[in-house]
Amino acid sequence: MKYKDIRQFVLLLLKCFLILIVIGIFMPKMIDYLLQNLITNTKIYKNSVVVYNLVDNNYKLVYNYILTFYLFFRV
């Protein structure tokens, strides 16, 4: 009975560490990669000043979001 409880505790501890690693390390990097691809794959034409400013502001917003996400889930 005692060994069963210890085994369950160790398994639960490993699951918690795995969740923390996924949320704290891999998920921010995946979101960063996806958002960078979204920003860099947008088409900007030379005669569209309004659209360029909008994309530039979105890039700043995405950068601040990524920075906040990294700081919040820092391991």
CSV table of N, CA, C and O in Angstrom, one decimal:
chain,number,residue,atom,x,y,z
A,1,MET,N,0.8,-1.2,0.0
A,1,MET,CA,0.0,0.0,0.0
A,1,MET,C,0.9,1.3,0.0
A,1,MET,O,0.6,2.2,-0.7
A,2,LYS,N,1.9,1.2,0.8
A,2,LYS,CA,2.8,2.4,0.9
A,2,LYS,C,3.5,2.7,-0.4
A,2,LYS,O,3.7,3.8,-0.9
A,3,TYR,N,4.0,1.6,-1.1
A,3,TYR,CA,4.7,1.8,-2.3
A,3,TYR,C,3.8,2.3,-3.5
A,3,TYR,O,4.2,3.0,-4.3
A,4,LYS,N,2.6,1.9,-3.4
A,4,LYS,CA,1.6,2.3,-4.4
A,4,LYS,C,1.4,3.8,-4.3
A,4,LYS,O,1.3,4.5,-5.3
A,5,ASP,N,1.3,4.3,-3.1
A,5,ASP,CA,1.1,5.8,-2.9
A,5,ASP,C,2.4,6.5,-3.3
A,5,ASP,O,2.2,7.6,-3.9
A,6,ILE,N,3.5,6.0,-3.0
A,6,ILE,CA,4.8,6.7,-3.4
A,6,ILE,C,4.9,6.7,-5.0
A,6,ILE,O,5.2,7.7,-5.6
A,7,ARG,N,4.5,5.6,-5.6
A,7,ARG,CA,4.5,5.5,-7.1
A,7,ARG,C,3.6,6.5,-7.7
A,7,ARG,O,3.9,7.2,-8.6
A,8,GLN,N,2.4,6.6,-7.1
A,8,GLN,CA,1.4,7.6,-7.6
A,8,GLN,C,1.9,9.0,-7.4
A,8,GLN,O,1.7,9.9,-8.3
A,9,PHE,N,2.5,9.3,-6.3
A,9,PHE,CA,3.1,10.6,-6.1
A,9,PHE,C,4.2,11.0,-7.1
A,9,PHE,O,4.2,12.1,-7.6
A,10,VAL,N,5.1,10.1,-7.3
A,10,VAL,CA,6.1,10.3,-8.3
A,10,VAL,C,5.6,10.5,-9.7
A,10,VAL,O,6.0,11.4,-10.4
A,11,LEU,N,4.6,9.7,-10.1
A,11,LEU,CA,4.0,9.9,-11.4
A,11,LEU,C,3.3,11.3,-11.5
A,11,LEU,O,3.4,11.9,-12.5
A,12,LEU,N,2.6,11.7,-10.5
A,12,LEU,CA,1.9,13.0,-10.5
A,12,LEU,C,3.0,14.1,-10.5
A,12,LEU,O,2.8,15.1,-11.3
A,13,LEU,N,4.1,13.9,-9.8
A,13,LEU,CA,5.1,14.9,-9.8
A,13,LEU,C,5.8,15.0,-11.2
A,13,LEU,O,6.0,16.2,-11.7
A,14,LEU,N,6.0,13.9,-11.9
A,14,LEU,CA,6.5,13.9,-13.2
A,14,LEU,C,5.6,14.6,-14.2
A,14,LEU,O,6.0,15.3,-15.1
A,15,LYS,N,4.3,14.3,-14.1
A,15,LYS,CA,3.3,14.9,-15.0
A,15,LYS,C,3.3,16.4,-14.8
A,15,LYS,O,3.2,17.2,-15.8
A,16,CYS,N,3.4,16.9,-13.5
A,16,CYS,CA,3.4,18.3,-13.3
A,16,CYS,C,4.6,19.0,-13.9
A,16,CYS,O,4.5,20.1,-14.5
A,17,PHE,N,5.8,18.4,-13.8
A,17,PHE,CA,7.0,18.9,-14.4
A,17,PHE,C,6.9,18.9,-15.9
A,17,PHE,O,7.3,19.9,-16.5
A,18,LEU,N,6.3,17.9,-16.5
A,18,LEU,CA,6.1,17.9,-17.9
A,18,LEU,C,5.2,19.0,-18.4
A,18,LEU,O,5.5,19.7,-19.4
A,19,ILE,N,4.1,19.2,-17.6
A,19,ILE,CA,3.2,20.3,-18.0
A,19,ILE,C,3.9,21.7,-17.9
A,19,ILE,O,3.7,22.5,-18.7
A,20,LEU,N,4.7,21.9,-16.8
A,20,LEU,CA,5.4,23.1,-16.6
A,20,LEU,C,6.4,23.3,-17.8
A,20,LEU,O,6.6,24.5,-18.2
A,21,ILE,N,7.1,22.3,-18.2
A,21,ILE,CA,8.1,22.4,-19.3
A,21,ILE,C,7.4,22.7,-20.6
A,21,ILE,O,7.8,23.6,-21.3
A,22,VAL,N,6.3,22.1,-20.8
A,22,VAL,CA,5.5,22.4,-22.1
A,22,VAL,C,5.0,23.8,-22.1
A,22,VAL,O,5.2,24.5,-23.1
A,23,ILE,N,4.4,24.2,-21.0
A,23,ILE,CA,3.8,25.6,-21.0
A,23,ILE,C,4.8,26.6,-20.8
A,23,ILE,O,4.7,27.7,-21.4
A,24,GLY,N,5.9,26.4,-20.1
A,24,GLY,CA,6.9,27.4,-19.9
A,24,GLY,C,8.0,27.5,-20.9
A,24,GLY,O,8.6,28.6,-21.1
A,25,ILE,N,8.3,26.4,-21.6
A,25,ILE,CA,9.4,26.5,-22.6
A,25,ILE,C,8.9,26.3,-24.0
A,25,ILE,O,9.2,27.2,-24.9
A,26,PHE,N,8.2,25.2,-24.3
A,26,PHE,CA,7.9,24.9,-25.7
A,26,PHE,C,6.7,25.8,-26.2
A,26,PHE,O,6.8,26.2,-27.4
A,27,MET,N,5.7,26.0,-25.4
A,27,MET,CA,4.5,26.8,-26.0
A,27,MET,C,4.9,28.2,-26.3
A,27,MET,O,4.5,28.7,-27.4
A,28,PRO,N,5.7,29.0,-25.5
A,28,PRO,CA,6.0,30.3,-25.9
A,28,PRO,C,6.9,30.3,-27.2
A,28,PRO,O,6.7,31.2,-28.0
A,29,LYS,N,7.8,29.4,-27.3
A,29,LYS,CA,8.6,29.3,-28.5
A,29,LYS,C,7.7,29.0,-29.8
A,29,LYS,O,8.0,29.6,-30.8
A,30,MET,N,6.8,28.1,-29.6
A,30,MET,CA,5.9,27.8,-30.7
A,30,MET,C,5.0,29.0,-31.1
A,30,MET,O,4.9,29.3,-32.3
A,31,ILE,N,4.5,29.7,-30.1
A,31,ILE,CA,3.7,30.9,-30.4
A,31,ILE,C,4.6,32.0,-31.0
A,31,ILE,O,4.1,32.6,-32.0
A,32,ASP,N,5.8,32.1,-30.6
A,32,ASP,CA,6.7,33.1,-31.1
A,32,ASP,C,7.0,32.8,-32.6
A,32,ASP,O,7.0,33.6,-33.5
A,33,TYR,N,7.2,31.5,-32.9
A,33,TYR,CA,7.5,31.1,-34.3
A,33,TYR,C,6.3,31.3,-35.2
A,33,TYR,O,6.4,31.9,-36.3
A,34,LEU,N,5.1,31.0,-34.7
A,34,LEU,CA,3.9,31.2,-35.5
A,34,LEU,C,3.6,32.6,-35.8
A,34,LEU,O,3.3,33.0,-36.9
A,35,LEU,N,3.8,33.4,-34.7
A,35,LEU,CA,3.5,34.9,-34.9
A,35,LEU,C,4.5,35.5,-35.8
A,35,LEU,O,4.2,36.4,-36.6
A,36,GLN,N,5.8,35.1,-35.7
A,36,GLN,CA,6.8,35.7,-36.6
A,36,GLN,C,6.5,35.3,-38.0
A,36,GLN,O,6.7,36.2,-38.9
A,37,ASN,N,6.1,34.1,-38.3
A,37,ASN,CA,5.7,33.7,-39.6
A,37,ASN,C,4.6,34.5,-40.1
A,37,ASN,O,4.5,34.9,-41.3
A,38,LEU,N,3.6,34.8,-39.3
A,38,LEU,CA,2.4,35.5,-39.7
A,38,LEU,C,2.8,37.0,-40.0
A,38,LEU,O,2.3,37.5,-41.0
A,39,ILE,N,3.7,37.6,-39.3
A,39,ILE,CA,4.1,38.9,-39.5
A,39,ILE,C,5.0,39.0,-40.8
A,39,ILE,O,4.8,39.9,-41.6
A,40,THR,N,5.9,38.1,-40.9
A,40,THR,CA,6.9,38.2,-42.1
A,40,THR,C,6.3,37.8,-43.4
A,40,THR,O,6.8,38.2,-44.4
A,41,ASN,N,5.2,37.0,-43.4
A,41,ASN,CA,4.6,36.6,-44.6
A,41,ASN,C,3.5,37.6,-45.1
A,41,ASN,O,2.8,37.3,-46.1
A,42,THR,N,3.3,38.7,-44.5
A,42,THR,CA,2.3,39.7,-45.0
A,42,THR,C,2.9,40.5,-46.1
A,42,THR,O,4.1,40.8,-46.1
A,43,LYS,N,2.1,40.8,-47.1
A,43,LYS,CA,2.6,41.5,-48.2
A,43,LYS,C,2.4,43.0,-48.0
A,43,LYS,O,1.3,43.5,-47.6
A,44,ILE,N,3.5,43.8,-48.2
A,44,ILE,CA,3.4,45.2,-48.0
A,44,ILE,C,3.8,45.9,-49.3
A,44,ILE,O,4.9,45.6,-49.9
A,45,TYR,N,2.9,46.7,-49.9
A,45,TYR,CA,3.2,47.3,-51.1
A,45,TYR,C,3.7,48.7,-50.9
A,45,TYR,O,3.4,49.3,-49.9
A,46,LYS,N,4.4,49.3,-51.9
A,46,LYS,CA,5.0,50.6,-51.7
A,46,LYS,C,4.0,51.7,-51.6
A,46,LYS,O,4.3,52.7,-51.0
A,47,ASN,N,2.9,51.6,-52.2
A,47,ASN,CA,1.9,52.7,-52.2
A,47,ASN,C,0.9,52.5,-51.1
A,47,ASN,O,-0.1,53.2,-51.1
A,48,SER,N,1.1,51.7,-50.2
A,48,SER,CA,0.1,51.5,-49.1
A,48,SER,C,0.7,51.9,-47.8
A,48,SER,O,1.1,51.0,-47.0
A,49,VAL,N,0.6,53.2,-47.5
A,49,VAL,CA,1.2,53.7,-46.3
A,49,VAL,C,0.4,53.3,-45.1
A,49,VAL,O,0.9,52.9,-44.0
A,50,VAL,N,-0.9,53.3,-45.2
A,50,VAL,CA,-1.8,53.0,-44.1
A,50,VAL,C,-1.6,51.5,-43.7
A,50,VAL,O,-1.6,51.2,-42.5
A,51,VAL,N,-1.6,50.7,-44.6
A,51,VAL,CA,-1.4,49.2,-44.3
A,51,VAL,C,-0.1,49.0,-43.7
A,51,VAL,O,0.1,48.2,-42.8
A,52,TYR,N,1.0,49.7,-44.2
A,52,TYR,CA,2.3,49.5,-43.6
A,52,TYR,C,2.3,49.9,-42.1
A,52,TYR,O,2.9,49.2,-41.3
A,53,ASN,N,1.7,51.0,-41.8
A,53,ASN,CA,1.7,51.4,-40.4
A,53,ASN,C,0.9,50.5,-39.6
A,53,ASN,O,1.2,50.2,-38.4
A,54,LEU,N,-0.2,49.9,-40.1
A,54,LEU,CA,-1.0,49.0,-39.4
A,54,LEU,C,-0.2,47.7,-39.1
A,54,LEU,O,-0.2,47.2,-38.0
A,55,VAL,N,0.6,47.2,-40.1
A,55,VAL,CA,1.4,46.0,-39.9
A,55,VAL,C,2.5,46.3,-38.9
A,55,VAL,O,2.8,45.5,-38.1
A,56,ASP,N,3.1,47.5,-39.0
A,56,ASP,CA,4.2,47.8,-38.1
A,56,ASP,C,3.6,47.9,-36.6
A,56,ASP,O,4.3,47.4,-35.7
A,57,ASN,N,2.5,48.5,-36.4
A,57,ASN,CA,1.9,48.5,-35.1
A,57,ASN,C,1.5,47.1,-34.6
A,57,ASN,O,1.7,46.8,-33.4
A,58,ASN,N,1.1,46.3,-35.5
A,58,ASN,CA,0.8,44.9,-35.1
A,58,ASN,C,2.0,44.1,-34.7
A,58,ASN,O,2.0,43.3,-33.8
A,59,TYR,N,3.1,44.4,-35.4
A,59,TYR,CA,4.4,43.8,-35.0
A,59,TYR,C,4.9,44.2,-33.6
A,59,TYR,O,5.3,43.4,-32.9
A,60,LYS,N,4.7,45.5,-33.3
A,60,LYS,CA,5.0,45.9,-31.9
A,60,LYS,C,4.1,45.3,-30.9
A,60,LYS,O,4.6,44.9,-29.8
A,61,LEU,N,2.9,45.1,-31.2
A,61,LEU,CA,1.9,44.5,-30.3
A,61,LEU,C,2.3,43.0,-30.1
A,61,LEU,O,2.3,42.5,-29.0
A,62,VAL,N,2.6,42.3,-31.2
A,62,VAL,CA,3.0,40.9,-31.1
A,62,VAL,C,4.3,40.8,-30.3
A,62,VAL,O,4.4,39.9,-29.4
A,63,TYR,N,5.2,41.7,-30.5
A,63,TYR,CA,6.5,41.6,-29.7
A,63,TYR,C,6.2,41.8,-28.2
A,63,TYR,O,6.8,41.0,-27.4
A,64,ASN,N,5.4,42.7,-27.9
A,64,ASN,CA,5.1,42.9,-26.5
A,64,ASN,C,4.3,41.7,-25.9
A,64,ASN,O,4.5,41.4,-24.7
A,65,TYR,N,3.5,41.1,-26.7
A,65,TYR,CA,2.7,39.9,-26.2
A,65,TYR,C,3.7,38.8,-25.9
A,65,TYR,O,3.6,38.1,-24.9
A,66,ILE,N,4.7,38.6,-26.8
A,66,ILE,CA,5.6,37.5,-26.7
A,66,ILE,C,6.5,37.8,-25.4
A,66,ILE,O,6.8,36.9,-24.7
A,67,LEU,N,6.9,39.0,-25.3
A,67,LEU,CA,7.8,39.3,-24.1
A,67,LEU,C,7.0,39.1,-22.8
A,67,LEU,O,7.6,38.5,-21.9
A,68,THR,N,5.8,39.5,-22.8
A,68,THR,CA,5.0,39.3,-21.6
A,68,THR,C,4.7,37.8,-21.3
A,68,THR,O,4.8,37.4,-20.2
A,69,PHE,N,4.5,37.1,-22.4
A,69,PHE,CA,4.3,35.6,-22.2
A,69,PHE,C,5.5,34.9,-21.7
A,69,PHE,O,5.5,34.1,-20.8
A,70,TYR,N,6.7,35.3,-22.2
A,70,TYR,CA,8.0,34.7,-21.7
A,70,TYR,C,8.2,35.1,-20.2
A,70,TYR,O,8.6,34.2,-19.4
A,71,LEU,N,8.0,36.3,-19.9
A,71,LEU,CA,8.2,36.7,-18.5
A,71,LEU,C,7.2,36.0,-17.5
A,71,LEU,O,7.5,35.7,-16.4
A,72,PHE,N,6.0,35.8,-18.0
A,72,PHE,CA,5.0,35.2,-17.1
A,72,PHE,C,5.2,33.7,-16.9
A,72,PHE,O,5.1,33.2,-15.8
A,73,PHE,N,5.7,33.0,-17.9
A,73,PHE,CA,5.9,31.6,-17.8
A,73,PHE,C,7.4,31.3,-17.7
A,73,PHE,O,7.8,30.1,-18.0
A,74,ARG,N,8.2,32.2,-17.2
A,74,ARG,CA,9.6,31.9,-17.1
A,74,ARG,C,9.9,30.8,-16.1
A,74,ARG,O,9.3,30.8,-15.0
A,75,VAL,N,10.7,29.9,-16.4
A,75,VAL,CA,11.0,28.8,-15.5
A,75,VAL,C,12.2,29.1,-14.7
A,75,VAL,O,13.2,29.6,-15.2
